[in-house]
Amino acid sequence: GAVVSQHPSRVICKSGTSVKIECRSLDFQATTMFWYRQFPKQSLMLMATSNEGSKATYEQGVEKDKFLINHASLTLSTLTVTSAHPEDSSFYICSARGPQGAPSEQYFGPGTRLTVT
Amino acid sequence: AQSVTQLDSQVPVFEEAPVELRCNYSSSVSVYLFWYVQYPNQGLQLLLKYLSGSTLVESINGFEAEFNKSQTSFHLRKPSVHISDTAEYFCAVSRASGGSYIPTFGRGTSLIVHP
C-alpha cells in the first residue's frame, strides 16, 4: 500500500515558538492532503484540507493564521503551528489522497506528538 | 451531512473470545464505510472498507464487518481475538458521490484484550 510519512514524530517546544510538521507521500502523488488533530481518547478532528498549489480550506473554528498549511508539491504538505501555547499540545495526523480521489485512497501518516511547555 | 456513532467507548474481552464493536451511522445519501485501527502513538491504518457489492467485508487478520442498510450499521466482529488486537478502533463514513469523500469519524472504541 501507499506510504505517508510525518516528521518529526515527536516535538517539544516552548510556549511562543513556532513548530513545523512535514507530511510526505513517499510512493505516490497526493493531490489532496488532510490535517487532523486528535486529543487523548478522542476521535480525529479535521482541521483543514489542502490541494497542491492552492490555499488550504480550513474547518470551522480552526484559526488559519495560527495553523499555517502549505502544500507546495504533490508529495509534501507542511503544518506550522505559530506562537504555540500549551493548549496546542496534541497529536497531529496527516493523510494523503491519491490522484484518483477515491475515498479508499486515503492513507494516514503515523502522527506527530506536539508538546508545548 | 453524515454522522457516526460508536456505542461503546471501551470493550474489554479475554483472549480467544469473540468480539463485536458496534457502529451506526446516519446519512441522507449513499455512503462508503470504513474501519480503521490505531495502535498507541501511531497513525490510523485501514482495516476494511465497504464501497459496494457484497455487504460482508473481511480483513486479512480475521476481522469482518457487515453493512446493514436497513439498520444503518457497520459492526466489526472477530470470532477469536488476540492480545495483539488491543488497540483503538474507529468507524468512519463518507459520501459515496457528489462530495469530496472526506470521512467523518466516530469517537473510537478501545478494545482491550486480557490474557
PDB file of C-alpha atoms in Angstrom:
ATOM      1  CA  GLY A   1       0.000   0.000   0.000  1.00  0.00           C
ATOM      2  CA  ALA A   2       0.883   3.662  -0.232  1.00  0.00           C
ATOM      3  CA  VAL A   3       3.075   5.152   2.477  1.00  0.00           C
ATOM      4  CA  VAL A   4       2.729   8.518   4.158  1.00  0.00           C
ATOM      5  CA  SER A   5       5.434   9.766   6.479  1.00  0.00           C
ATOM      6  CA  GLN A   6       5.443  12.541   9.049  1.00  0.00           C
ATOM      7  CA  HIS A   7       8.377  14.373  10.565  1.00  0.00           C
ATOM      8  CA  PRO A   8       9.069  14.782  13.363  1.00  0.00           C
ATOM      9  CA  SER A   9       7.302  12.007  15.233  1.00  0.00           C
ATOM     10  CA  ARG A  10       7.625  13.913  18.498  1.00  0.00           C
ATOM     11  CA  VAL A  11       8.469  17.528  19.241  1.00  0.00           C
ATOM     12  CA  ILE A  12       8.671  19.556  22.414  1.00  0.00           C
ATOM     13  CA  CYS A  13       8.731  23.310  22.111  1.00  0.00           C
ATOM     14  CA  LYS A  14       8.477  26.316  24.363  1.00  0.00           C
ATOM     15  CA  SER A  15       5.402  28.474  24.506  1.00  0.00           C
ATOM     16  CA  GLY A  16       5.523  31.285  21.947  1.00  0.00           C
ATOM     17  CA  THR A  17       7.689  29.475  19.431  1.00  0.00           C
ATOM     18  CA  SER A  18       6.621  28.016  16.082  1.00  0.00           C
ATOM     19  CA  VAL A  19       6.787  24.396  15.033  1.00  0.00           C
ATOM     20  CA  LYS A  20       6.673  22.920  11.542  1.00  0.00           C
ATOM     21  CA  ILE A  21       5.395  19.408  10.841  1.00  0.00           C
ATOM     22  CA  GLU A  22       6.015  17.762   7.482  1.00  0.00           C
ATOM     23  CA  CYS A  23       3.796  15.241   5.761  1.00  0.00           C
ATOM     24  CA  ARG A  24       5.096  13.359   2.740  1.00  0.00           C
ATOM     25  CA  SER A  25       3.597  10.827   0.379  1.00  0.00           C
ATOM     26  CA  LEU A  26       6.522   8.532  -0.356  1.00  0.00           C
ATOM     27  CA  ASP A  27       5.433   6.495  -3.353  1.00  0.00           C
ATOM     28  CA  PHE A  28       2.513   8.326  -4.882  1.00  0.00           C
ATOM     29  CA  GLN A  29       1.433  11.820  -5.799  1.00  0.00           C
ATOM     30  CA  ALA A  30      -1.071  13.248  -3.374  1.00  0.00           C
ATOM     31  CA  THR A  31      -3.406  15.739  -4.946  1.00  0.00           C
ATOM     32  CA  THR A  32      -5.117  16.319  -1.635  1.00  0.00           C
ATOM     33  CA  MET A  33      -3.800  16.175   1.905  1.00  0.00           C
ATOM     34  CA  PHE A  34      -5.685  16.464   5.140  1.00  0.00           C
ATOM     35  CA  TRP A  35      -4.596  17.551   8.599  1.00  0.00           C
ATOM     36  CA  TYR A  36      -6.265  16.166  11.693  1.00  0.00           C
ATOM     37  CA  ARG A  37      -5.909  16.814  15.384  1.00  0.00           C
ATOM     38  CA  GLN A  38      -6.552  14.146  17.962  1.00  0.00           C
ATOM     39  CA  PHE A  39      -6.989  14.707  21.683  1.00  0.00           C
ATOM     40  CA  PRO A  40      -6.387  11.845  24.116  1.00  0.00           C
ATOM     41  CA  LYS A  41      -9.054   9.168  23.953  1.00  0.00           C
ATOM     42  CA  GLN A  42     -10.975  11.114  21.335  1.00  0.00           C
ATOM     43  CA  SER A  43     -11.635  10.901  17.649  1.00  0.00           C
ATOM     44  CA  LEU A  44      -9.883  12.733  14.858  1.00  0.00           C
ATOM     45  CA  MET A  45     -10.920  16.289  14.230  1.00  0.00           C
ATOM     46  CA  LEU A  46     -10.386  17.502  10.678  1.00  0.00           C
ATOM     47  CA  MET A  47      -8.519  20.799  10.739  1.00  0.00           C
ATOM     48  CA  ALA A  48      -8.029  21.555   7.072  1.00  0.00           C
ATOM     49  CA  THR A  49      -7.886  20.190   3.554  1.00  0.00           C
ATOM     50  CA  SER A  50      -5.096  21.234   1.238  1.00  0.00           C
ATOM     51  CA  ASN A  51      -4.743  20.817  -2.503  1.00  0.00           C
ATOM     52  CA  GLU A  52      -1.402  21.180  -4.205  1.00  0.00           C
ATOM     53  CA  GLY A  53      -0.779  24.721  -5.364  1.00  0.00           C
ATOM     54  CA  SER A  54      -3.813  26.295  -3.756  1.00  0.00           C
ATOM     55  CA  LYS A  55      -4.807  27.671  -0.382  1.00  0.00           C
ATOM     56  CA  ALA A  56      -5.962  25.276   2.276  1.00  0.00           C
ATOM     57  CA  THR A  57      -9.607  25.030   3.239  1.00  0.00           C
ATOM     58  CA  TYR A  58      -9.982  25.272   6.994  1.00  0.00           C
ATOM     59  CA  GLU A  59     -12.769  23.744   9.036  1.00  0.00           C
ATOM     60  CA  GLN A  60     -14.953  25.994  11.118  1.00  0.00           C
ATOM     61  CA  GLY A  61     -13.280  27.042  14.332  1.00  0.00           C
ATOM     62  CA  VAL A  62      -9.715  26.395  13.161  1.00  0.00           C
ATOM     63  CA  GLU A  63      -7.557  29.528  13.137  1.00  0.00           C
ATOM     64  CA  LYS A  64      -5.893  29.761   9.741  1.00  0.00           C
ATOM     65  CA  ASP A  65      -3.345  32.304  10.988  1.00  0.00           C
ATOM     66  CA  LYS A  66      -2.286  30.000  13.773  1.00  0.00           C
ATOM     67  CA  PHE A  67      -2.165  26.756  11.827  1.00  0.00           C
ATOM     68  CA  LEU A  68      -0.411  27.565   8.562  1.00  0.00           C
ATOM     69  CA  ILE A  69      -0.680  24.896   5.899  1.00  0.00           C
ATOM     70  CA  ASN A  70       1.427  24.794   2.771  1.00  0.00           C
ATOM     71  CA  HIS A  71       1.039  22.184   0.041  1.00  0.00           C
ATOM     72  CA  ALA A  72       3.948  23.133  -2.163  1.00  0.00           C
ATOM     73  CA  SER A  73       4.268  19.912  -4.144  1.00  0.00           C
ATOM     74  CA  LEU A  74       2.374  16.747  -4.893  1.00  0.00           C
ATOM     75  CA  THR A  75       4.333  14.877  -2.239  1.00  0.00           C
ATOM     76  CA  LEU A  76       4.731  17.400   0.570  1.00  0.00           C
ATOM     77  CA  SER A  77       2.432  19.354   2.849  1.00  0.00           C
ATOM     78  CA  THR A  78       3.508  21.222   5.956  1.00  0.00           C
ATOM     79  CA  LEU A  79       1.625  22.367   9.023  1.00  0.00           C
ATOM     80  CA  THR A  80       3.178  25.187  11.018  1.00  0.00           C
ATOM     81  CA  VAL A  81       1.831  25.886  14.473  1.00  0.00           C
ATOM     82  CA  THR A  82       2.668  29.526  15.095  1.00  0.00           C
ATOM     83  CA  SER A  83       3.128  31.063  18.535  1.00  0.00           C
ATOM     84  CA  ALA A  84       2.389  27.739  20.143  1.00  0.00           C
ATOM     85  CA  HIS A  85       0.665  27.559  23.515  1.00  0.00           C
ATOM     86  CA  PRO A  86       0.223  24.614  25.898  1.00  0.00           C
ATOM     87  CA  GLU A  87      -3.356  24.131  24.686  1.00  0.00           C
ATOM     88  CA  ASP A  88      -1.945  23.364  21.234  1.00  0.00           C
ATOM     89  CA  SER A  89      -0.364  20.225  22.648  1.00  0.00           C
ATOM     90  CA  SER A  90      -1.924  17.344  20.787  1.00  0.00           C
ATOM     91  CA  PHE A  91      -1.400  14.504  18.326  1.00  0.00           C
ATOM     92  CA  TYR A  92      -1.424  15.796  14.760  1.00  0.00           C
ATOM     93  CA  ILE A  93      -2.098  13.341  11.935  1.00  0.00           C
ATOM     94  CA  CYS A  94      -1.949  13.971   8.224  1.00  0.00           C
ATOM     95  CA  SER A  95      -3.445  11.895   5.468  1.00  0.00           C
ATOM     96  CA  ALA A  96      -2.986  11.932   1.733  1.00  0.00           C
ATOM     97  CA  ARG A  97      -5.253  11.010  -1.126  1.00  0.00           C
ATOM     98  CA  GLY A  98      -4.049   9.724  -4.470  1.00  0.00           C
ATOM     99  CA  PRO A  99      -4.783  11.235  -7.876  1.00  0.00           C
ATOM    100  CA  GLN A 100      -7.918   9.154  -8.410  1.00  0.00           C
ATOM    101  CA  GLY A 101      -9.512  10.911  -5.495  1.00  0.00           C
ATOM    102  CA  ALA A 102     -11.375   7.816  -4.420  1.00  0.00           C
ATOM    103  CA  PRO A 103     -12.304   7.501  -0.762  1.00  0.00           C
ATOM    104  CA  SER A 104     -10.441   4.251  -0.482  1.00  0.00           C
ATOM    105  CA  GLU A 105      -7.241   6.014  -1.433  1.00  0.00           C
ATOM    106  CA  GLN A 106      -6.793   7.970   1.776  1.00  0.00           C
ATOM    107  CA  TYR A 107      -3.622   6.996   3.582  1.00  0.00           C
ATOM    108  CA  PHE A 108      -2.641   8.182   7.035  1.00  0.00           C
ATOM    109  CA  GLY A 109       0.707   9.210   8.406  1.00  0.00           C
ATOM    110  CA  PRO A 110       1.997   7.917  11.743  1.00  0.00           C
ATOM    111  CA  GLY A 111       1.259  11.175  13.548  1.00  0.00           C
ATOM    112  CA  THR A 112       3.282  13.830  15.353  1.00  0.00           C
ATOM    113  CA  ARG A 113       3.072  14.314  19.097  1.00  0.00           C
ATOM    114  CA  LEU A 114       3.422  18.019  19.913  1.00  0.00           C
ATOM    115  CA  THR A 115       4.060  19.091  23.480  1.00  0.00           C
ATOM    116  CA  VAL A 116       4.208  22.797  24.268  1.00  0.00           C
ATOM    117  CA  THR A 117       5.780  23.676  27.597  1.00  0.00           C
TER     118      THR A 117
ATOM    119  CA  ALA B   1     -24.081  15.647   6.430  1.00  0.00           C
ATOM    120  CA  GLN B   2     -23.296  12.269   7.887  1.00  0.00           C
ATOM    121  CA  SER B   3     -22.532  11.179  11.413  1.00  0.00           C
ATOM    122  CA  VAL B   4     -21.136   8.089  13.092  1.00  0.00           C
ATOM    123  CA  THR B   5     -21.955   6.640  16.486  1.00  0.00           C
ATOM    124  CA  GLN B   6     -19.737   4.106  18.168  1.00  0.00           C
ATOM    125  CA  LEU B   7     -21.813   2.945  21.067  1.00  0.00           C
ATOM    126  CA  ASP B   8     -19.034   1.555  23.221  1.00  0.00           C
ATOM    127  CA  SER B   9     -16.056   3.624  24.307  1.00  0.00           C
ATOM    128  CA  GLN B  10     -14.288   0.597  25.740  1.00  0.00           C
ATOM    129  CA  VAL B  11     -14.680  -3.141  25.197  1.00  0.00           C
ATOM    130  CA  PRO B  12     -12.725  -5.481  27.470  1.00  0.00           C
ATOM    131  CA  VAL B  13     -12.520  -9.096  26.387  1.00  0.00           C
ATOM    132  CA  PHE B  14     -10.462 -12.180  27.155  1.00  0.00           C
ATOM    133  CA  GLU B  15      -8.062 -13.624  24.629  1.00  0.00           C
ATOM    134  CA  GLU B  16      -9.635 -16.084  22.164  1.00  0.00           C
ATOM    135  CA  ALA B  17     -13.134 -14.809  22.925  1.00  0.00           C
ATOM    136  CA  PRO B  18     -15.322 -13.325  20.176  1.00  0.00           C
ATOM    137  CA  VAL B  19     -15.839  -9.586  19.998  1.00  0.00           C
ATOM    138  CA  GLU B  20     -18.185  -7.132  18.296  1.00  0.00           C
ATOM    139  CA  LEU B  21     -17.530  -3.405  18.058  1.00  0.00           C
ATOM    140  CA  ARG B  22     -20.676  -1.531  17.167  1.00  0.00           C
ATOM    141  CA  CYS B  23     -21.004   1.279  14.661  1.00  0.00           C
ATOM    142  CA  ASN B  24     -24.121   3.054  13.474  1.00  0.00           C
ATOM    143  CA  TYR B  25     -24.281   5.891  11.013  1.00  0.00           C
ATOM    144  CA  SER B  26     -26.754   8.407   9.729  1.00  0.00           C
ATOM    145  CA  SER B  27     -26.765   9.906   6.279  1.00  0.00           C
ATOM    146  CA  SER B  28     -29.269  11.143   3.736  1.00  0.00           C
ATOM    147  CA  VAL B  29     -27.201   9.841   0.824  1.00  0.00           C
ATOM    148  CA  SER B  30     -25.365   6.672  -0.111  1.00  0.00           C
ATOM    149  CA  VAL B  31     -22.220   6.125   1.883  1.00  0.00           C
ATOM    150  CA  TYR B  32     -18.924   4.355   1.983  1.00  0.00           C
ATOM    151  CA  LEU B  33     -17.955   2.807   5.317  1.00  0.00           C
ATOM    152  CA  PHE B  34     -14.582   2.157   6.887  1.00  0.00           C
ATOM    153  CA  TRP B  35     -12.970   0.703   9.963  1.00  0.00           C
ATOM    154  CA  TYR B  36      -9.540   1.969  10.984  1.00  0.00           C
ATOM    155  CA  VAL B  37      -7.251   0.664  13.723  1.00  0.00           C
ATOM    156  CA  GLN B  38      -4.864   2.826  15.714  1.00  0.00           C
ATOM    157  CA  TYR B  39      -2.120   1.366  17.868  1.00  0.00           C
ATOM    158  CA  PRO B  40      -0.644   3.525  20.683  1.00  0.00           C
ATOM    159  CA  ASN B  41       1.144   6.635  19.418  1.00  0.00           C
ATOM    160  CA  GLN B  42       0.631   5.661  15.799  1.00  0.00           C
ATOM    161  CA  GLY B  43      -1.493   6.870  12.925  1.00  0.00           C
ATOM    162  CA  LEU B  44      -4.549   5.131  11.538  1.00  0.00           C
ATOM    163  CA  GLN B  45      -4.400   2.009   9.444  1.00  0.00           C
ATOM    164  CA  LEU B  46      -7.276   0.972   7.213  1.00  0.00           C
ATOM    165  CA  LEU B  47      -8.686  -2.311   8.465  1.00  0.00           C
ATOM    166  CA  LEU B  48     -11.500  -2.838   5.975  1.00  0.00           C
ATOM    167  CA  LYS B  49     -13.958  -0.914   3.869  1.00  0.00           C
ATOM    168  CA  TYR B  50     -17.334  -1.211   2.217  1.00  0.00           C
ATOM    169  CA  LEU B  51     -17.726   0.614  -1.070  1.00  0.00           C
ATOM    170  CA  SER B  52     -20.234  -1.544  -2.959  1.00  0.00           C
ATOM    171  CA  GLY B  53     -21.079  -5.148  -3.733  1.00  0.00           C
ATOM    172  CA  SER B  54     -21.064  -7.810  -1.031  1.00  0.00           C
ATOM    173  CA  THR B  55     -22.245  -6.430   2.279  1.00  0.00           C
ATOM    174  CA  LEU B  56     -19.820  -8.639   4.216  1.00  0.00           C
ATOM    175  CA  VAL B  57     -16.231  -7.462   4.044  1.00  0.00           C
ATOM    176  CA  GLU B  58     -13.208  -9.089   5.586  1.00  0.00           C
ATOM    177  CA  SER B  59      -9.707  -8.062   6.579  1.00  0.00           C
ATOM    178  CA  ILE B  60      -6.567 -10.144   6.325  1.00  0.00           C
ATOM    179  CA  ASN B  61      -6.242 -10.550  10.094  1.00  0.00           C
ATOM    180  CA  GLY B  62      -9.604 -12.152  10.786  1.00  0.00           C
ATOM    181  CA  PHE B  63     -11.865  -9.134  11.287  1.00  0.00           C
ATOM    182  CA  GLU B  64     -15.076  -8.785   9.334  1.00  0.00           C
ATOM    183  CA  ALA B  65     -17.845  -6.218   9.121  1.00  0.00           C
ATOM    184  CA  GLU B  66     -21.301  -6.333   7.616  1.00  0.00           C
ATOM    185  CA  PHE B  67     -23.047  -3.388   6.047  1.00  0.00           C
ATOM    186  CA  ASN B  68     -26.696  -3.404   7.103  1.00  0.00           C
ATOM    187  CA  LYS B  69     -28.521  -0.668   5.237  1.00  0.00           C
ATOM    188  CA  SER B  70     -31.865  -1.135   6.987  1.00  0.00           C
ATOM    189  CA  GLN B  71     -30.262  -0.826  10.413  1.00  0.00           C
ATOM    190  CA  THR B  72     -27.668   1.714   9.230  1.00  0.00           C
ATOM    191  CA  SER B  73     -24.965  -0.291  10.911  1.00  0.00           C
ATOM    192  CA  PHE B  74     -21.461  -1.498  10.114  1.00  0.00           C
ATOM    193  CA  HIS B  75     -20.467  -3.573  13.139  1.00  0.00           C
ATOM    194  CA  LEU B  76     -16.966  -5.034  13.350  1.00  0.00           C
ATOM    195  CA  ARG B  77     -16.546  -8.627  14.502  1.00  0.00           C
ATOM    196  CA  LYS B  78     -13.811 -11.131  15.160  1.00  0.00           C
ATOM    197  CA  PRO B  79     -14.512 -14.712  16.275  1.00  0.00           C
ATOM    198  CA  SER B  80     -11.335 -15.059  18.353  1.00  0.00           C
ATOM    199  CA  VAL B  81      -9.205 -12.112  19.457  1.00  0.00           C
ATOM    200  CA  HIS B  82      -5.506 -11.981  20.263  1.00  0.00           C
ATOM    201  CA  ILE B  83      -3.590  -9.837  22.712  1.00  0.00           C
ATOM    202  CA  SER B  84      -2.143  -8.009  19.728  1.00  0.00           C
ATOM    203  CA  ASP B  85      -5.613  -6.816  18.723  1.00  0.00           C
ATOM    204  CA  THR B  86      -5.578  -4.411  21.655  1.00  0.00           C
ATOM    205  CA  ALA B  87      -5.943  -1.004  20.022  1.00  0.00           C
ATOM    206  CA  GLU B  88      -8.319   1.848  19.287  1.00  0.00           C
ATOM    207  CA  TYR B  89     -10.816   1.185  16.510  1.00  0.00           C
ATOM    208  CA  PHE B  90     -12.510   3.951  14.544  1.00  0.00           C
ATOM    209  CA  CYS B  91     -15.545   3.626  12.322  1.00  0.00           C
ATOM    210  CA  ALA B  92     -15.815   6.199   9.538  1.00  0.00           C
ATOM    211  CA  VAL B  93     -18.330   7.130   6.848  1.00  0.00           C
ATOM    212  CA  SER B  94     -18.040   9.247   3.737  1.00  0.00           C
ATOM    213  CA  ARG B  95     -20.378  10.246   0.945  1.00  0.00           C
ATOM    214  CA  ALA B  96     -20.439   7.804  -1.945  1.00  0.00           C
ATOM    215  CA  SER B  97     -20.791  10.502  -4.588  1.00  0.00           C
ATOM    216  CA  GLY B  98     -21.251  14.207  -5.162  1.00  0.00           C
ATOM    217  CA  GLY B  99     -18.811  15.205  -2.475  1.00  0.00           C
ATOM    218  CA  SER B 100     -15.182  15.319  -1.519  1.00  0.00           C
ATOM    219  CA  TYR B 101     -15.247  11.901   0.163  1.00  0.00           C
ATOM    220  CA  ILE B 102     -13.863  13.349   3.396  1.00  0.00           C
ATOM    221  CA  PRO B 103     -14.658  10.765   6.060  1.00  0.00           C
ATOM    222  CA  THR B 104     -16.425  11.513   9.302  1.00  0.00           C
ATOM    223  CA  PHE B 105     -15.012   9.519  12.196  1.00  0.00           C
ATOM    224  CA  GLY B 106     -16.700   8.040  15.222  1.00  0.00           C
ATOM    225  CA  ARG B 107     -15.323   8.683  18.686  1.00  0.00           C
ATOM    226  CA  GLY B 108     -13.491   5.351  18.701  1.00  0.00           C
ATOM    227  CA  THR B 109     -13.739   2.135  20.686  1.00  0.00           C
ATOM    228  CA  SER B 110     -10.865   0.939  22.790  1.00  0.00           C
ATOM    229  CA  LEU B 111     -10.535  -2.845  22.501  1.00  0.00           C
ATOM    230  CA  ILE B 112      -8.677  -4.285  25.472  1.00  0.00           C
ATOM    231  CA  VAL B 113      -7.765  -7.948  25.235  1.00  0.00           C
ATOM    232  CA  HIS B 114      -6.858  -9.622  28.501  1.00  0.00           C
ATOM    233  CA  PRO B 115      -4.795 -12.825  28.737  1.00  0.00           C
TER     234      PRO B 115
END
